[in-house]
mmCIF file of C-alpha atoms and ligand atoms in Angstrom:
data_model
loop_
_atom_site.group_PDB
_atom_site.id
_atom_site.type_symbol
_atom_site.label_atom_id
_atom_site.label_comp_id
_atom_site.label_asym_id
_atom_site.label_seq_id
_atom_site.Cartn_x
_atom_site.Cartn_y
_atom_site.Cartn_z
ATOM 1 C CA MET A 1 4.327 4.458 5.186
ATOM 2 C CA PRO A 2 6.632 1.457 5.578
ATOM 3 C CA LEU A 3 4.414 -0.824 3.492
ATOM 4 C CA PHE A 4 7.198 -2.634 1.739
ATOM 5 C CA GLU A 5 9.970 -2.148 4.287
ATOM 6 C CA LYS A 6 10.414 -5.796 5.158
ATOM 7 C CA THR A 7 9.477 -8.460 2.630
ATOM 8 C CA LEU A 8 9.629 -12.234 2.435
ATOM 9 C CA TYR A 9 10.832 -13.887 -0.731
ATOM 10 C CA SER A 10 9.830 -17.509 -0.976
ATOM 11 C CA THR A 11 11.720 -19.580 -3.518
ATOM 12 C CA ASP A 12 11.848 -23.129 -4.813
ATOM 13 C CA PHE A 13 14.648 -22.005 -7.166
ATOM 14 C CA SER A 14 12.372 -22.470 -10.178
ATOM 15 C CA PRO A 15 12.544 -20.086 -13.169
ATOM 16 C CA LEU A 16 9.369 -18.327 -12.066
ATOM 17 C CA ALA A 17 10.676 -17.846 -8.531
ATOM 18 C CA GLU A 18 13.657 -16.225 -10.197
ATOM 19 C CA VAL A 19 11.319 -13.838 -12.003
ATOM 20 C CA ALA A 20 9.764 -13.024 -8.649
ATOM 21 C CA LEU A 21 13.230 -11.982 -7.489
ATOM 22 C CA ASP A 22 13.147 -9.115 -10.027
ATOM 23 C CA TYR A 23 10.089 -7.775 -8.211
ATOM 24 C CA VAL A 24 11.776 -8.138 -4.840
ATOM 25 C CA LYS A 25 14.669 -6.041 -6.153
ATOM 26 C CA LYS A 26 12.358 -3.463 -7.682
ATOM 27 C CA LEU A 27 10.502 -2.911 -4.423
ATOM 28 C CA LYS A 28 13.608 -1.301 -2.994
ATOM 29 C CA GLU A 29 12.498 1.835 -4.803
ATOM 30 C CA ALA A 30 9.272 1.740 -2.781
ATOM 31 C CA GLY A 31 11.061 1.664 0.558
ATOM 32 C CA GLU A 32 12.081 -1.970 0.940
ATOM 33 C CA LYS A 33 15.067 -2.400 3.264
ATOM 34 C CA GLU A 34 15.168 -5.990 4.404
ATOM 35 C CA VAL A 35 14.365 -9.265 2.657
ATOM 36 C CA VAL A 36 13.751 -12.563 4.414
ATOM 37 C CA VAL A 37 14.535 -15.349 1.946
ATOM 38 C CA VAL A 38 12.823 -18.678 2.626
ATOM 39 C CA HIS A 39 13.173 -22.156 1.219
ATOM 40 C CA VAL A 40 11.349 -25.103 2.741
ATOM 41 C CA VAL A 41 12.437 -28.727 2.373
ATOM 42 C CA ASP A 42 9.912 -31.520 2.634
ATOM 43 C CA ASP A 43 11.734 -34.282 0.802
ATOM 44 C CA LEU A 44 14.562 -35.604 2.940
ATOM 45 C CA SER A 45 15.042 -39.334 3.329
ATOM 46 C CA ILE A 46 14.358 -39.110 7.059
ATOM 47 C CA GLU A 47 11.650 -37.374 9.052
ATOM 48 C CA LEU A 48 12.576 -34.284 11.035
ATOM 49 C CA PRO A 49 10.400 -32.276 13.411
ATOM 50 C CA GLU A 50 8.056 -29.799 11.691
ATOM 51 C CA GLY A 51 9.724 -26.423 11.396
ATOM 52 C CA ALA A 52 13.270 -27.665 12.012
ATOM 53 C CA ASP A 53 15.856 -25.010 11.156
ATOM 54 C CA LEU A 54 18.354 -26.592 8.775
ATOM 55 C CA LEU A 55 20.512 -23.510 8.590
ATOM 56 C CA ASN A 56 21.263 -23.006 12.252
ATOM 57 C CA GLU A 57 20.691 -26.307 14.040
ATOM 58 C CA LYS A 58 24.073 -27.848 13.363
ATOM 59 C CA GLU A 59 23.280 -30.945 15.441
ATOM 60 C CA LEU A 60 20.421 -31.695 13.121
ATOM 61 C CA TYR A 61 22.650 -31.543 10.091
ATOM 62 C CA LYS A 62 25.015 -34.053 11.632
ATOM 63 C CA ILE A 63 22.335 -36.715 12.045
ATOM 64 C CA LEU A 64 21.290 -36.498 8.404
ATOM 65 C CA PRO A 65 22.226 -39.310 6.016
ATOM 66 C CA GLU A 66 24.984 -38.338 3.630
ATOM 67 C CA VAL A 67 22.690 -37.843 0.619
ATOM 68 C CA ASP A 68 20.569 -35.432 2.624
ATOM 69 C CA GLN A 69 23.642 -33.574 3.858
ATOM 70 C CA GLU A 70 24.752 -33.037 0.289
ATOM 71 C CA TYR A 71 21.288 -31.900 -0.701
ATOM 72 C CA VAL A 72 21.022 -29.483 2.219
ATOM 73 C CA THR A 73 24.484 -28.115 1.495
ATOM 74 C CA SER A 74 23.527 -27.436 -2.109
ATOM 75 C CA LEU A 75 20.375 -25.633 -0.982
ATOM 76 C CA ILE A 76 22.356 -23.480 1.409
ATOM 77 C CA GLU A 77 24.665 -22.549 -1.452
ATOM 78 C CA ARG A 78 21.695 -21.538 -3.574
ATOM 79 C CA LEU A 79 20.281 -19.441 -0.741
ATOM 80 C CA GLU A 80 23.658 -17.774 -0.265
ATOM 81 C CA ALA A 81 23.692 -16.924 -3.967
ATOM 82 C CA VAL A 82 20.300 -15.205 -3.640
ATOM 83 C CA LYS A 83 21.590 -13.358 -0.591
ATOM 84 C CA LYS A 84 24.541 -12.077 -2.542
ATOM 85 C CA ILE A 85 22.304 -10.814 -5.354
ATOM 86 C CA LEU A 86 20.078 -8.906 -2.953
ATOM 87 C CA GLU A 87 22.957 -7.541 -0.897
ATOM 88 C CA ASP A 88 24.510 -6.215 -4.064
ATOM 89 C CA GLU A 89 21.280 -4.236 -4.489
ATOM 90 C CA GLY A 90 21.866 -2.690 -1.088
ATOM 91 C CA LEU A 91 19.276 -4.751 0.784
ATOM 92 C CA ASN A 92 19.661 -6.450 4.159
ATOM 93 C CA VAL A 93 19.077 -10.179 3.891
ATOM 94 C CA LYS A 94 18.137 -12.941 6.295
ATOM 95 C CA LEU A 95 18.022 -16.567 5.183
ATOM 96 C CA TYR A 96 15.788 -19.440 6.286
ATOM 97 C CA LEU A 97 16.063 -23.088 5.370
ATOM 98 C CA LYS A 98 13.179 -24.861 7.048
ATOM 99 C CA TYR A 99 11.941 -28.400 7.156
ATOM 100 C CA GLY A 100 8.243 -29.231 7.039
ATOM 101 C CA ASN A 101 4.985 -28.402 5.337
ATOM 102 C CA ILE A 102 5.948 -25.845 2.696
ATOM 103 C CA PRO A 103 3.117 -23.268 2.812
ATOM 104 C CA LYS A 104 2.752 -23.635 6.568
ATOM 105 C CA GLN A 105 6.420 -22.826 7.138
ATOM 106 C CA ILE A 106 6.350 -19.857 4.749
ATOM 107 C CA VAL A 107 3.354 -18.380 6.563
ATOM 108 C CA GLU A 108 4.978 -19.123 9.929
ATOM 109 C CA VAL A 109 8.250 -17.354 9.083
ATOM 110 C CA ALA A 110 6.273 -14.412 7.680
ATOM 111 C CA LYS A 111 4.473 -14.107 10.988
ATOM 112 C CA GLN A 112 7.580 -14.487 13.170
ATOM 113 C CA GLU A 113 9.554 -12.008 11.142
ATOM 114 C CA LYS A 114 6.594 -9.622 10.887
ATOM 115 C CA VAL A 115 7.155 -9.080 7.182
ATOM 116 C CA ARG A 116 4.915 -6.636 5.316
ATOM 117 C CA LEU A 117 4.634 -8.610 2.097
ATOM 118 C CA ILE A 118 5.291 -12.079 0.711
ATOM 119 C CA VAL A 119 6.607 -12.318 -2.857
ATOM 120 C CA MET A 120 6.371 -15.645 -4.665
ATOM 121 C CA GLY A 121 5.678 -17.315 -8.006
ATOM 122 C CA ALA A 122 2.235 -18.472 -9.158
ATOM 123 C CA HIS A 123 3.732 -21.857 -9.822
ATOM 124 C CA GLY A 124 7.067 -23.507 -9.401
ATOM 125 C CA LYS A 125 8.837 -26.759 -9.930
ATOM 126 C CA GLY A 126 5.657 -28.810 -10.012
ATOM 127 C CA LEU A 127 5.506 -31.269 -12.878
ATOM 128 C CA LEU A 128 2.485 -29.679 -14.522
ATOM 129 C CA THR A 129 4.205 -26.774 -16.215
ATOM 130 C CA GLU A 130 0.936 -25.368 -17.519
ATOM 131 C CA ILE A 131 -0.507 -25.173 -14.003
ATOM 132 C CA LEU A 132 -1.978 -21.734 -13.337
ATOM 133 C CA LEU A 133 -1.620 -21.616 -9.601
ATOM 134 C CA GLY A 134 0.390 -24.084 -7.554
ATOM 135 C CA SER A 135 -0.662 -25.604 -4.266
ATOM 136 C CA VAL A 136 1.954 -23.716 -2.257
ATOM 137 C CA SER A 137 0.857 -20.317 -3.596
ATOM 138 C CA THR A 138 -2.818 -21.185 -3.098
ATOM 139 C CA ASP A 139 -2.233 -22.129 0.520
ATOM 140 C CA VAL A 140 -0.091 -19.097 1.257
ATOM 141 C CA ILE A 141 -2.747 -16.792 -0.204
ATOM 142 C CA ARG A 142 -5.343 -18.392 2.021
ATOM 143 C CA ASN A 143 -3.353 -18.377 5.235
ATOM 144 C CA ALA A 144 -0.924 -15.457 5.178
ATOM 145 C CA GLU A 145 -1.850 -12.483 7.304
ATOM 146 C CA CYS A 146 0.103 -9.995 5.214
ATOM 147 C CA PRO A 147 -0.331 -9.064 1.550
ATOM 148 C CA VAL A 148 0.999 -11.467 -1.066
ATOM 149 C CA LEU A 149 2.478 -10.605 -4.450
ATOM 150 C CA ILE A 150 2.034 -13.483 -6.878
ATOM 151 C CA VAL A 151 4.304 -13.275 -9.906
ATOM 152 C CA LYS A 152 3.111 -14.963 -13.053
ATOM 153 C CA ARG A 153 5.762 -14.521 -15.723
ATOM 154 C CA ARG A 154 8.624 -12.396 -16.846
ATOM 155 C CA GLU A 155 7.541 -9.050 -18.119
ATOM 156 C CA GLU A 156 7.784 -8.860 -21.905
ATOM 157 C CA MET B 1 8.776 -1.046 -15.878
ATOM 158 C CA LEU B 2 7.358 -3.629 -13.500
ATOM 159 C CA PHE B 3 4.651 -1.569 -11.828
ATOM 160 C CA GLU B 4 4.003 1.053 -14.482
ATOM 161 C CA ARG B 5 0.326 0.390 -15.152
ATOM 162 C CA VAL B 6 -1.813 -0.959 -12.331
ATOM 163 C CA LEU B 7 -5.334 -2.356 -12.533
ATOM 164 C CA TYR B 8 -7.310 -1.721 -9.381
ATOM 165 C CA PRO B 9 -10.598 -3.609 -9.396
ATOM 166 C CA PHE B 10 -12.910 -1.738 -7.087
ATOM 167 C CA ASP B 11 -16.172 -3.005 -5.666
ATOM 168 C CA MET B 12 -17.232 -0.338 -3.158
ATOM 169 C CA ARG B 13 -16.378 -2.573 -0.209
ATOM 170 C CA LYS B 14 -13.980 -1.532 2.485
ATOM 171 C CA ALA B 15 -11.631 -4.341 1.488
ATOM 172 C CA SER B 16 -11.025 -2.858 -1.919
ATOM 173 C CA LEU B 17 -9.912 0.355 -0.239
ATOM 174 C CA GLY B 18 -7.147 -1.603 1.519
ATOM 175 C CA VAL B 19 -5.249 -1.613 -1.750
ATOM 176 C CA LYS B 20 -5.079 2.142 -2.152
ATOM 177 C CA PRO B 21 -2.055 2.910 0.064
ATOM 178 C CA TYR B 22 -0.069 0.175 -1.679
ATOM 179 C CA VAL B 23 -0.782 1.600 -5.099
ATOM 180 C CA LEU B 24 0.129 5.092 -3.914
ATOM 181 C CA LYS B 25 3.385 3.730 -2.512
ATOM 182 C CA LEU B 26 4.200 1.952 -5.757
ATOM 183 C CA LYS B 27 4.476 5.329 -7.388
ATOM 184 C CA GLU B 28 8.001 5.376 -5.981
ATOM 185 C CA ALA B 29 8.726 2.130 -7.823
ATOM 186 C CA GLY B 30 7.475 3.441 -11.151
ATOM 187 C CA CYS B 31 3.675 3.307 -11.075
ATOM 188 C CA LYS B 32 2.449 5.944 -13.511
ATOM 189 C CA GLU B 33 -1.091 4.887 -14.281
ATOM 190 C CA VAL B 34 -3.977 3.320 -12.361
ATOM 191 C CA HIS B 35 -7.083 1.872 -13.954
ATOM 192 C CA MET B 36 -9.943 1.646 -11.487
ATOM 193 C CA LEU B 37 -12.403 -0.946 -12.706
ATOM 194 C CA TYR B 38 -15.854 -1.720 -11.392
ATOM 195 C CA VAL B 39 -17.308 -4.897 -12.842
ATOM 196 C CA LEU B 40 -21.087 -4.873 -13.270
ATOM 197 C CA LEU B 41 -22.073 -8.406 -12.417
ATOM 198 C CA PRO B 42 -25.038 -9.597 -14.476
ATOM 199 C CA SER B 43 -26.619 -11.048 -11.345
ATOM 200 C CA GLU B 44 -26.719 -7.638 -9.671
ATOM 201 C CA TRP B 45 -27.248 -5.354 -12.642
ATOM 202 C CA GLY B 46 -29.309 -7.272 -15.111
ATOM 203 C CA PHE B 47 -28.512 -6.628 -18.734
ATOM 204 C CA VAL B 48 -26.315 -3.633 -19.441
ATOM 205 C CA ALA B 49 -24.886 -3.322 -22.946
ATOM 206 C CA LYS B 50 -21.265 -4.467 -23.006
ATOM 207 C CA GLU B 51 -19.294 -1.264 -23.267
ATOM 208 C CA GLU B 52 -16.639 0.542 -21.309
ATOM 209 C CA TYR B 53 -18.479 3.130 -19.240
ATOM 210 C CA ASP B 54 -15.723 5.590 -18.475
ATOM 211 C CA SER B 55 -17.693 8.834 -18.126
ATOM 212 C CA GLU B 56 -20.890 10.023 -16.498
ATOM 213 C CA ASP B 57 -22.235 10.877 -19.951
ATOM 214 C CA LYS B 58 -21.930 7.292 -21.102
ATOM 215 C CA ILE B 59 -23.742 6.125 -17.999
ATOM 216 C CA GLU B 60 -26.476 8.757 -18.361
ATOM 217 C CA ALA B 61 -27.037 7.556 -21.921
ATOM 218 C CA LEU B 62 -28.332 4.313 -20.431
ATOM 219 C CA ARG B 63 -31.462 6.064 -19.142
ATOM 220 C CA GLY B 64 -34.499 4.661 -20.805
ATOM 221 C CA ALA B 65 -32.780 1.410 -21.640
ATOM 222 C CA ILE B 66 -32.403 0.299 -18.030
ATOM 223 C CA ASP B 67 -34.116 1.084 -14.748
ATOM 224 C CA ASP B 68 -33.518 4.647 -13.486
ATOM 225 C CA GLY B 69 -32.544 3.359 -10.056
ATOM 226 C CA TYR B 70 -29.754 1.320 -11.664
ATOM 227 C CA VAL B 71 -28.479 4.327 -13.554
ATOM 228 C CA ASP B 72 -28.426 6.382 -10.344
ATOM 229 C CA GLY B 73 -26.552 3.549 -8.666
ATOM 230 C CA LEU B 74 -23.963 3.502 -11.451
ATOM 231 C CA ILE B 75 -23.491 7.244 -11.217
ATOM 232 C CA ARG B 76 -22.904 6.929 -7.461
ATOM 233 C CA ILE B 77 -20.262 4.284 -8.034
ATOM 234 C CA PHE B 78 -18.597 6.384 -10.699
ATOM 235 C CA ARG B 79 -18.444 9.418 -8.401
ATOM 236 C CA ARG B 80 -17.080 7.385 -5.507
ATOM 237 C CA MET B 81 -14.309 6.082 -7.732
ATOM 238 C CA LYS B 82 -13.658 9.589 -8.910
ATOM 239 C CA GLU B 83 -13.051 10.721 -5.329
ATOM 240 C CA ILE B 84 -10.417 8.039 -4.925
ATOM 241 C CA ALA B 85 -8.978 8.782 -8.339
ATOM 242 C CA GLU B 86 -8.373 12.345 -7.202
ATOM 243 C CA GLU B 87 -5.970 11.069 -4.560
ATOM 244 C CA PHE B 88 -4.024 9.198 -7.204
ATOM 245 C CA GLU B 89 -4.025 12.162 -9.536
ATOM 246 C CA ALA B 90 -2.875 14.447 -6.714
ATOM 247 C CA SER B 91 0.183 12.283 -6.216
ATOM 248 C CA GLY B 92 0.922 12.307 -9.929
ATOM 249 C CA ILE B 93 -0.608 8.980 -10.985
ATOM 250 C CA LYS B 94 -2.791 9.177 -14.063
ATOM 251 C CA THR B 95 -6.121 7.481 -13.405
ATOM 252 C CA ARG B 96 -8.836 5.982 -15.573
ATOM 253 C CA ILE B 97 -12.212 5.060 -14.113
ATOM 254 C CA VAL B 98 -14.292 2.504 -15.916
ATOM 255 C CA LEU B 99 -17.367 0.346 -15.337
ATOM 256 C CA ILE B 100 -17.710 -2.777 -17.460
ATOM 257 C CA PRO B 101 -20.499 -5.360 -17.432
ATOM 258 C CA GLY B 102 -19.409 -8.979 -17.182
ATOM 259 C CA GLU B 103 -18.135 -11.755 -14.959
ATOM 260 C CA LEU B 104 -15.404 -10.781 -12.528
ATOM 261 C CA ASP B 105 -12.594 -13.075 -13.637
ATOM 262 C CA GLU B 106 -13.285 -12.763 -17.361
ATOM 263 C CA THR B 107 -13.548 -8.992 -17.282
ATOM 264 C CA ILE B 108 -10.420 -8.493 -15.212
ATOM 265 C CA GLY B 109 -8.567 -10.984 -17.417
ATOM 266 C CA TYR B 110 -9.742 -9.273 -20.601
ATOM 267 C CA TYR B 111 -8.988 -5.793 -19.316
ATOM 268 C CA SER B 112 -5.488 -6.509 -18.114
ATOM 269 C CA LYS B 113 -4.568 -8.027 -21.434
ATOM 270 C CA GLU B 114 -6.227 -5.329 -23.522
ATOM 271 C CA TYR B 115 -4.572 -2.463 -21.652
ATOM 272 C CA GLY B 116 -1.145 -3.970 -21.022
ATOM 273 C CA ILE B 117 -1.624 -4.012 -17.262
ATOM 274 C CA LYS B 118 1.574 -4.738 -15.315
ATOM 275 C CA LEU B 119 0.036 -5.460 -11.930
ATOM 276 C CA VAL B 120 -3.436 -6.247 -10.662
ATOM 277 C CA ALA B 121 -4.026 -5.057 -7.107
ATOM 278 C CA LEU B 122 -6.815 -6.942 -5.404
ATOM 279 C CA GLY B 123 -8.328 -6.069 -2.045
ATOM 280 C CA ILE B 124 -10.119 -8.969 -0.432
ATOM 281 C CA THR B 125 -11.499 -10.013 2.941
ATOM 282 C CA ASP B 126 -10.941 -13.163 4.937
ATOM 283 C CA GLU B 127 -14.478 -13.971 3.989
ATOM 284 C CA SER B 128 -13.605 -14.019 0.308
ATOM 285 C CA LEU B 129 -11.079 -16.732 1.160
ATOM 286 C CA SER B 130 -13.616 -18.821 3.006
ATOM 287 C CA PHE B 131 -14.290 -22.309 1.800
ATOM 288 C CA PHE B 132 -17.291 -21.267 -0.252
ATOM 289 C CA ARG B 133 -15.896 -18.192 -1.909
ATOM 290 C CA VAL B 134 -12.179 -18.772 -2.301
ATOM 291 C CA GLY B 135 -12.808 -20.041 -5.824
ATOM 292 C CA LYS B 136 -13.680 -16.525 -7.020
ATOM 293 C CA VAL B 137 -10.368 -15.047 -5.928
ATOM 294 C CA LEU B 138 -8.436 -17.966 -7.363
ATOM 295 C CA ASP B 139 -10.333 -17.642 -10.651
ATOM 296 C CA ILE B 140 -9.273 -14.020 -10.923
ATOM 297 C CA ILE B 141 -5.663 -14.910 -10.201
ATOM 298 C CA LYS B 142 -5.815 -17.597 -12.849
ATOM 299 C CA ALA B 143 -7.463 -15.300 -15.390
ATOM 300 C CA VAL B 144 -4.720 -12.668 -15.470
ATOM 301 C CA GLY B 145 -1.235 -12.946 -16.880
ATOM 302 C CA SER B 146 0.316 -10.139 -14.885
ATOM 303 C CA PRO B 147 1.474 -10.321 -11.272
ATOM 304 C CA ILE B 148 -1.191 -9.873 -8.639
ATOM 305 C CA LEU B 149 -0.945 -8.108 -5.347
ATOM 306 C CA ILE B 150 -3.440 -9.482 -2.855
ATOM 307 C CA VAL B 151 -4.198 -7.299 0.136
ATOM 308 C CA LYS B 152 -6.377 -8.842 2.822
ATOM 309 C CA SER B 153 -8.566 -6.919 5.186
ATOM 310 C CA PRO B 154 -9.607 -8.668 8.357
ATOM 311 C CA GLU B 155 -13.290 -7.929 8.496
ATOM 312 C CA GLU B 156 -16.181 -7.655 6.145
ATOM 313 C CA ASP B 157 -18.087 -4.395 6.441
ATOM 314 C CA GLY B 158 -21.379 -5.932 5.492
ATOM 315 C CA ALA B 159 -21.898 -3.623 2.534
ATOM 316 C CA LYS B 160 -23.095 -5.614 -0.431
ATOM 317 C CA GLY B 161 -21.999 -4.001 -3.653
ATOM 318 C CA LEU B 162 -23.262 -0.480 -3.314
ATOM 319 C CA GLU B 163 -25.446 1.439 -0.939
HETATM 320 N N1 ATP C 201 9.876 -25.552 -1.164
HETATM 321 C C1 ATP C 201 9.585 -24.264 -1.296
HETATM 322 N N2 ATP C 201 10.194 -23.353 -0.504
HETATM 323 C C2 ATP C 201 9.927 -22.048 -0.648
HETATM 324 N N3 ATP C 201 9.080 -21.551 -1.549
HETATM 325 C C3 ATP C 201 8.443 -22.411 -2.368
HETATM 326 C C4 ATP C 201 8.648 -23.806 -2.275
HETATM 327 N N4 ATP C 201 7.865 -24.409 -3.195
HETATM 328 C C5 ATP C 201 7.199 -23.428 -3.831
HETATM 329 N N5 ATP C 201 7.547 -22.216 -3.341
HETATM 330 C C6 ATP C 201 7.051 -20.908 -3.800
HETATM 331 O O1 ATP C 201 5.741 -21.070 -4.279
HETATM 332 C C7 ATP C 201 5.666 -20.698 -5.646
HETATM 333 C C8 ATP C 201 4.627 -21.574 -6.299
HETATM 334 O O2 ATP C 201 5.041 -22.907 -6.280
HETATM 335 P P1 ATP C 201 4.025 -24.126 -6.108
HETATM 336 O O3 ATP C 201 4.777 -25.205 -5.431
HETATM 337 O O4 ATP C 201 2.771 -23.632 -5.513
HETATM 338 O O5 ATP C 201 3.755 -24.503 -7.623
HETATM 339 P P2 ATP C 201 4.090 -25.855 -8.409
HETATM 340 O O6 ATP C 201 5.356 -26.439 -7.877
HETATM 341 O O7 ATP C 201 4.054 -25.525 -9.858
HETATM 342 O O8 ATP C 201 2.852 -26.764 -8.066
HETATM 343 P P3 ATP C 201 2.724 -27.933 -6.985
HETATM 344 O O9 ATP C 201 3.842 -27.822 -5.997
HETATM 345 O O10 ATP C 201 1.381 -27.684 -6.373
HETATM 346 O O11 ATP C 201 2.810 -29.175 -7.806
HETATM 347 C C9 ATP C 201 7.077 -20.830 -6.177
HETATM 348 O O12 ATP C 201 7.301 -19.994 -7.300
HETATM 349 C C10 ATP C 201 7.865 -20.365 -4.971
HETATM 350 O O13 ATP C 201 7.845 -18.941 -4.891
HETATM 351 MG MG1 MG C 202 5.783 -26.968 -5.870
#
């Protein structure tokens, strides 16, 4: 059964999201072939339309203030680095850099791409490091239609 | 090994069966052992001595101490889990079946720590994520240290606990 064939890896580039990447890699042994990597931006200095695609809509990029352009460029580099890691494992990779409400966009991409599983951290970059379950994970659990794998810490 | 030992909390509802194919599939990614756990909620089962009931004999030994109907109910649950366990065993995954009295989040949290569980696989319904009940699922997620796989089933089958 192709239960893990296509997965979505949602990352805020936090240490725990990096741990979640280990699980994404491991799932290859259980039939995973393609990984959709998603990062959502909600903190630019200007407002963009909900769901704007910062990776492919070049016109959009051009209207951004310089600080935002630099920020977006650095995020694209980080996404490319994740892509490289997963491709080296023999997985097919598709990247998304979206603008908007974070959990909403993650759930939306999962639906569009018809992924079989979402892999993410239990918390992320939030300031409360002792937080047990972040707001993004909570919302994704509630609204995703597919199974969700919540990673809590690196395996000892 | 990331998926070596899986805890599969089972509550006799259809939703908890949704998890089974995922666990079977994880065998390919290193799953060697499944622990099927039924938590005996105090509200449904009254007072049952806090022990790990992992055989029919242990459950039978409760006769006299608690209502016979309860004991029969526990035996039915145990046998149902055993049927599912046979599927795991047949595909080479070692399986333990256990019934433990307690609160859901605490018991799952305790068990996963005690037995070095690497993944908790939770089958839930949309209903368990409803405004009134979502807290339960989130409490479980918060109570365990290991990763959690959450598999949602669309509909509730109406079965409450066991029939
Ligand atoms: N901007 C984002 N884009 C993609 N995935 C994200 C983003 N933010 C969080 N995630 C995913 O969600 C996981 C949990 O992060 P979450 O934001 O819920 O926790 P937190 O930052 O600790 O708390 P909060 O944001 O509620 O203060 C992360 O490990 C990551 O997988
Ligand atoms: Mg966050």
